[in-house]
Structure formats: C-alpha cells, structure tokens
XYZ file of C-alpha atoms in Angstrom:
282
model
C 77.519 164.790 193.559
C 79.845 161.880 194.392
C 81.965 160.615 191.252
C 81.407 156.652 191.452
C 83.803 154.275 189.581
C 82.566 150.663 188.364
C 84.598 148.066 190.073
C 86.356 147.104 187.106
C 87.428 150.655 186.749
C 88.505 150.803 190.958
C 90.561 147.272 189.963
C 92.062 149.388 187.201
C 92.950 152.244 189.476
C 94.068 150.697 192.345
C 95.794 147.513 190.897
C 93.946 145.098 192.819
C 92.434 142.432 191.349
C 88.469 142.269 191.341
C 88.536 139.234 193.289
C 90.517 141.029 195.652
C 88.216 143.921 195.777
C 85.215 141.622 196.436
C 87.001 139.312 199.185
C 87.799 142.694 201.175
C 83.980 143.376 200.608
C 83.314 140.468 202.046
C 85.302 140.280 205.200
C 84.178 144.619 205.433
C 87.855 145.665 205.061
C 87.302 148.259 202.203
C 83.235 148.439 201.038
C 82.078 149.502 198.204
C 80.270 153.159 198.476
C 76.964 152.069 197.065
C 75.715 148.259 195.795
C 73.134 147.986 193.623
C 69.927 146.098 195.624
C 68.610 144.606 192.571
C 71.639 143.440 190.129
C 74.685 143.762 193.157
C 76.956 145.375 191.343
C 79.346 147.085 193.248
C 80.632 150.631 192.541
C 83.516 152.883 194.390
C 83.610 156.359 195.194
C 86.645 157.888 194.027
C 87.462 159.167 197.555
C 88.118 155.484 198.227
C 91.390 155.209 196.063
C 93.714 156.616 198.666
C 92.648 154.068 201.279
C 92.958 151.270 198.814
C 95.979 152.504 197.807
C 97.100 152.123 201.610
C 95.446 148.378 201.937
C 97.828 147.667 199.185
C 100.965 149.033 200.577
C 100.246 147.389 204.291
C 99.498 143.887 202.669
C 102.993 144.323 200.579
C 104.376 144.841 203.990
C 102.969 141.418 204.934
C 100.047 143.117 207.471
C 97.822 140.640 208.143
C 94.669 141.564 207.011
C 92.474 142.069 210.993
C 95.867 144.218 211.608
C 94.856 146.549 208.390
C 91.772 147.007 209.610
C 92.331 147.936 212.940
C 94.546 150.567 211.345
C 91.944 151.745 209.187
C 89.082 151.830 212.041
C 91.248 153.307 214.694
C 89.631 155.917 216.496
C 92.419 158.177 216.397
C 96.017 159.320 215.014
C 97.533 157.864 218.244
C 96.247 154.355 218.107
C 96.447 154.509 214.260
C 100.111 155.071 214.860
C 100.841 152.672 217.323
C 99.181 150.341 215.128
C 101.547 150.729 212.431
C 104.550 151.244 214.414
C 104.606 147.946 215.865
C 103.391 145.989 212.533
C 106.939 147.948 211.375
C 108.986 147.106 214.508
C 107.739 143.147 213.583
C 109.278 144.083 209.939
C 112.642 145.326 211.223
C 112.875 142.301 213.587
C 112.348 140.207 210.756
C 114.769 141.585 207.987
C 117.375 141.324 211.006
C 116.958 137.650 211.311
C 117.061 137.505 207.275
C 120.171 139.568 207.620
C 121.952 137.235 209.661
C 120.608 134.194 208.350
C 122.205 135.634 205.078
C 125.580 136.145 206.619
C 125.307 132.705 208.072
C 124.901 130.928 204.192
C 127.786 133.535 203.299
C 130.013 131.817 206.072
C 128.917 128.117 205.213
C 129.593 128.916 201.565
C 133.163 129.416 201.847
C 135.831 127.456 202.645
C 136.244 126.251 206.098
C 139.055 127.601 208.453
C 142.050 125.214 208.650
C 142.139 126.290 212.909
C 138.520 124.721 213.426
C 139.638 122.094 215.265
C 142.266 123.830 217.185
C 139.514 125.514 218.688
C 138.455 122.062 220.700
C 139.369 120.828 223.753
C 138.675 117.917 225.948
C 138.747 118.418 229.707
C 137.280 116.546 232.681
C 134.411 118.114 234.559
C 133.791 117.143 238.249
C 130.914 116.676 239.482
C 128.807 120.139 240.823
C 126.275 120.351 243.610
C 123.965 122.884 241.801
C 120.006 124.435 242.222
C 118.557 123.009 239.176
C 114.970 123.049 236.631
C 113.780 120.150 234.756
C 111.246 119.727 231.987
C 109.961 118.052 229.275
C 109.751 120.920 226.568
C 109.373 121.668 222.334
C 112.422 122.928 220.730
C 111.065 125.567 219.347
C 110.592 126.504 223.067
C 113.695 125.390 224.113
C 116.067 128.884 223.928
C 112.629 130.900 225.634
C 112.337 127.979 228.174
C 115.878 128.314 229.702
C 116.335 132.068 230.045
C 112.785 132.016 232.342
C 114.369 128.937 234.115
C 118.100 130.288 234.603
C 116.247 133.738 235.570
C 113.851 131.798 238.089
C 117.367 129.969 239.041
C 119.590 132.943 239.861
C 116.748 134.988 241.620
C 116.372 131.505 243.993
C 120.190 131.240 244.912
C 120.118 134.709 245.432
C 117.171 134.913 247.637
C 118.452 131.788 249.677
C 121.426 133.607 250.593
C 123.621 131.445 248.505
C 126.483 131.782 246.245
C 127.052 130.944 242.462
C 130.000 128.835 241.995
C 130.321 128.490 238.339
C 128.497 129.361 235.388
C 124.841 128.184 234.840
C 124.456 125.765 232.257
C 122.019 122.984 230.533
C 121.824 119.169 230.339
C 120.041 118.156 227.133
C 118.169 114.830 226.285
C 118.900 113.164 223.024
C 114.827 113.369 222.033
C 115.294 117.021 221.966
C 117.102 116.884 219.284
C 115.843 113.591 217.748
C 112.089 114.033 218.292
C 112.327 117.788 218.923
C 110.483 117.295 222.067
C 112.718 115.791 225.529
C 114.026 116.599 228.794
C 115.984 119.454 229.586
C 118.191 120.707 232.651
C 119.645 124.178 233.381
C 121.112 124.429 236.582
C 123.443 127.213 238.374
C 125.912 126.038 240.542
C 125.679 126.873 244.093
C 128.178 127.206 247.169
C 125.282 125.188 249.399
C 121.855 122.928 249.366
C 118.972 124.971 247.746
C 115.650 124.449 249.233
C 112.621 123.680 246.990
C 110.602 126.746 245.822
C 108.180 126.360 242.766
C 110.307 124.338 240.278
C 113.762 125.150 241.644
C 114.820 121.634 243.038
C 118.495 120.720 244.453
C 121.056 118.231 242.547
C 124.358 116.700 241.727
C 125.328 118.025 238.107
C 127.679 114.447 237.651
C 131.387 114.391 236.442
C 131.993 113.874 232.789
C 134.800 114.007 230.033
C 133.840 116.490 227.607
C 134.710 117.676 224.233
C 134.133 121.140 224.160
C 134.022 124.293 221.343
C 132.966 128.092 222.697
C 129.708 129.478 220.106
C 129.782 133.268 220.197
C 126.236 134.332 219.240
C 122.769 134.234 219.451
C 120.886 130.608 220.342
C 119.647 130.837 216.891
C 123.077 130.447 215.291
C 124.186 127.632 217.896
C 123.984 124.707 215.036
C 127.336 125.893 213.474
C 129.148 125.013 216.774
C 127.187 121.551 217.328
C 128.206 120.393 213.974
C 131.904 121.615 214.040
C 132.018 119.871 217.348
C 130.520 116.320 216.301
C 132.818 116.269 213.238
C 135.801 116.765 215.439
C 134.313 113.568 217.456
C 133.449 111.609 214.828
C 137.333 112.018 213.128
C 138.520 111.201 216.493
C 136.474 108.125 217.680
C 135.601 109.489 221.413
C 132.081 109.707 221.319
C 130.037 107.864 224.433
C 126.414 107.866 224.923
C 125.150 110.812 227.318
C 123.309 114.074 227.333
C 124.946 117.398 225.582
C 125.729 119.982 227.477
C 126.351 123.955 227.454
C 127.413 126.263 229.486
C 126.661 130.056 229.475
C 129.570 132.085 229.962
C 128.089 135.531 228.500
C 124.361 135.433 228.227
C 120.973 137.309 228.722
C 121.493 138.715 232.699
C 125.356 140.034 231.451
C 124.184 142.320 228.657
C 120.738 142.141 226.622
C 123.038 141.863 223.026
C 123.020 138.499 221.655
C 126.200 138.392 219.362
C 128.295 139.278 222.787
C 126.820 135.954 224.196
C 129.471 132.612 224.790
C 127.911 129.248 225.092
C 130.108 126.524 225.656
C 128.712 123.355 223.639
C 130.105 120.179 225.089
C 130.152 116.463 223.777
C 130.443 113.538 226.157
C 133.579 111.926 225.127
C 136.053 109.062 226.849
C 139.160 109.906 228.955
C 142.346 110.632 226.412
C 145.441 111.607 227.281
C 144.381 115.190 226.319
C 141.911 115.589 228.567
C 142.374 117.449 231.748
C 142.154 116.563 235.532
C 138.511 116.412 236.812
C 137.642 120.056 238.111
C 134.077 121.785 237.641
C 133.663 124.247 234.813
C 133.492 127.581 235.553
C-alpha cells in the first residue's frame, strides 16, 4: 500500500513552500499522487521526495522551470542528459562572465597606472579603398553584428580574387552609443574595386587624424579602453566631431580565444605636431 504524505508534511520534507508545491501542481511540473474529488486536498506519495528534491536543486541552479520539466519527462537517459548538460554548459558560461566581470571591478578599484597615457598615440590615417557593410543596428547586437559582417566581408574579397590590404575595421555612429541604436561600418581593405554581392558594397574608408589606444580582450571589456582614450582627449583639447573607429588586429578568424584579441579604438582628433604623416592603418 502506497505511504501518502499530507502536503504540509511533503512542504516539510522537501523544503518547498506549499505555495510552491501547489504552483508546480498547477503548471503539472510535480502532481500530487492522489487529490481528494470532494474537499481537493492534495496528498504526496513518498516516492515523490527524490524528484522534488531534484526540482529544487535544478531551480537553485537557475533552470527555468519548462527546462525542468523536459528533464523530468524525457523519454530517456540520453535526452535526460543532454538536457542537463547544456542547462550546465549555460551555468559555466555564465560564472565565466561573472569571473571576469569580477576581475574587471578588481582592476577599476585600484589605482590607475601612471603609463596610461603613454600608451596613446596620434597618427594620420589615409584614406583606404575598402569592400565594406553598413547598417542600422542595437548595441546589444552590435559585437554579433560585425563578426557575421567581417566574416561575410573576408569570404567576398576572397572569392573576388582580391587582396586584403590592411586590417578590417569599423566606423561607428555617435547614436550607437548615445541612443544605443545607429549606423555602423566594418569594412576590410582591399587591393581592388569589390563588386556588389548581398550586402557587401565598395567604398572610400576617408583620411582622418586619430587618437588611438590598443584594447586586448574580449568586446565585452572594450569600455575600459574607450574611456582611457576620451580622458586622454579631453586633458588634451583635440577632440573634433566624427565617427569612432576600431580596428581589429587579432580577432575571431585568427584564433577563437577572446583575451588574445587587439582592437585598436581610435578618436577623431585635429592635426598636432605629434601626429604622424597620412598612411593607412594596417
């Protein structure tokens, strides 16, 4: 004969609440082995601890709930598995963003190097004849947008026969960063006219005086750079209106591990006597 507990006494045993208990009743995540017809009382068998025990454990791990239950109603060890292998994959991605998001507060926090600045330079860039992709996109998009659009880039150049002259790199609007939502434009430079094909379009990267700083690291930790680089502006009055710019000397088609990337954040600046003769970066 099956051993039934009340619910109070499955709350007790389980350490879920009994609002809990009825809410996964509710949305049929973990029923109740029998339910009175007349008063609706609910009672447990006490077969069902173990699984609750496991609901528990998953939603400490942050499993949504529809992801718990296709675990529970898998149809076999294999897709059970794969289930919770990939809710745990999703965990370890996550405590490595926390991880370096703590490291990043650690750096903030102390004192900033004295060299900072040393790392800046200003130089001229000439102007590049380039194949090119433009669009209006989110920034929370932004980093996913450009590696599909220098990817769709490369394979073009390549497939036209033509040669990369310089290292691919991005024009960005000032709403992307104000509004979160403007205009971007990664180009790669190229040794000759690219024809249209699908959004790949031909253009004249123009020549600018840049202030530039080198960011070694994921997209993700890019803000450090951006506001060493517009303090070292600001201090020295060269700032002119125009779109920033990076370039990507290290990135996702040299090797798939993000702290070995270099970006190249530049800052449209005025001709000083520091900066160097107009040539193209690269």
């Amino acid at each position: 004969m099956s051993s039934y507990l009340s619910i109070g006494d499955f709350s007790r045993a389980t350490h879920m609440t009994v609002k809990t208990l009825r809410h996964y009743h509710e949305i049929g995540l973990l029923e109740p082995a029998d339910v009175d017809p007349r008063t609706g009382y609910r009672r447990y068998a006490a077969d069902q601890i173990p699984t609750a025990q496991v609901v528990r454990r998953f939603r400490d791990l942050g499993m949504p709930l529809e992801e718990i239950r296709a675990v529970l109603t898998a149809p076999d060890m294999e897709s059970r598995n794969r289930q919770i292998t990939a809710h745990l994959s999703r965990l370890e991605e996550q405590l490595g963003r926390t991880r370096r998001a703590i490291a990043t507060l650690r750096d903030l926090l102390a004192p900033p190097p004295s060299a900072a600045a040393a790392a800046i330079g200003v130089r001229g860039v000439g102007a590049v004849r380039a194949a090119g992709v433009s669009e209006t996109v989110d920034a929370e998009d932004c980093a996913a947008w450009c590696q599909g659009a220098l990817g769709e880039l490369a394979a073009t150049v390549a497939g036209q026969g033509l040669r990369e002259t310089g290292h691919p790199g991005g024009v960005f609007a000032d709403e992307l960063f104000t509004r979160h939502r403007g205009q971007v434009t990664v180009f790669v430079p190229c040794d000759g006219p690219v024809r249209p094909v699908g959004r790949v379009r031909p253009l004249v990267v123009p020549a600018v005086e840049l202030a530039v700083i080198e960011h070694c690291g994921p997209p993700s930790e890019v803000d450090r750079a951006y506001g060493t680089l517009a303090a070292y502006v600001a201090r020295h009055a060269l700032a002119v209106s125009g779109p920033i710019r990076e370039y990507y000397l290290v990135g996702h088609r040299e090797t798939a591990d993000s702290s070995r990337w270099r970006t190249e954040v530049c800052w449209p600046v005025f001709r000083t006597g520091t900066a160097s003769a107009a040539a193209p970066v690269g």
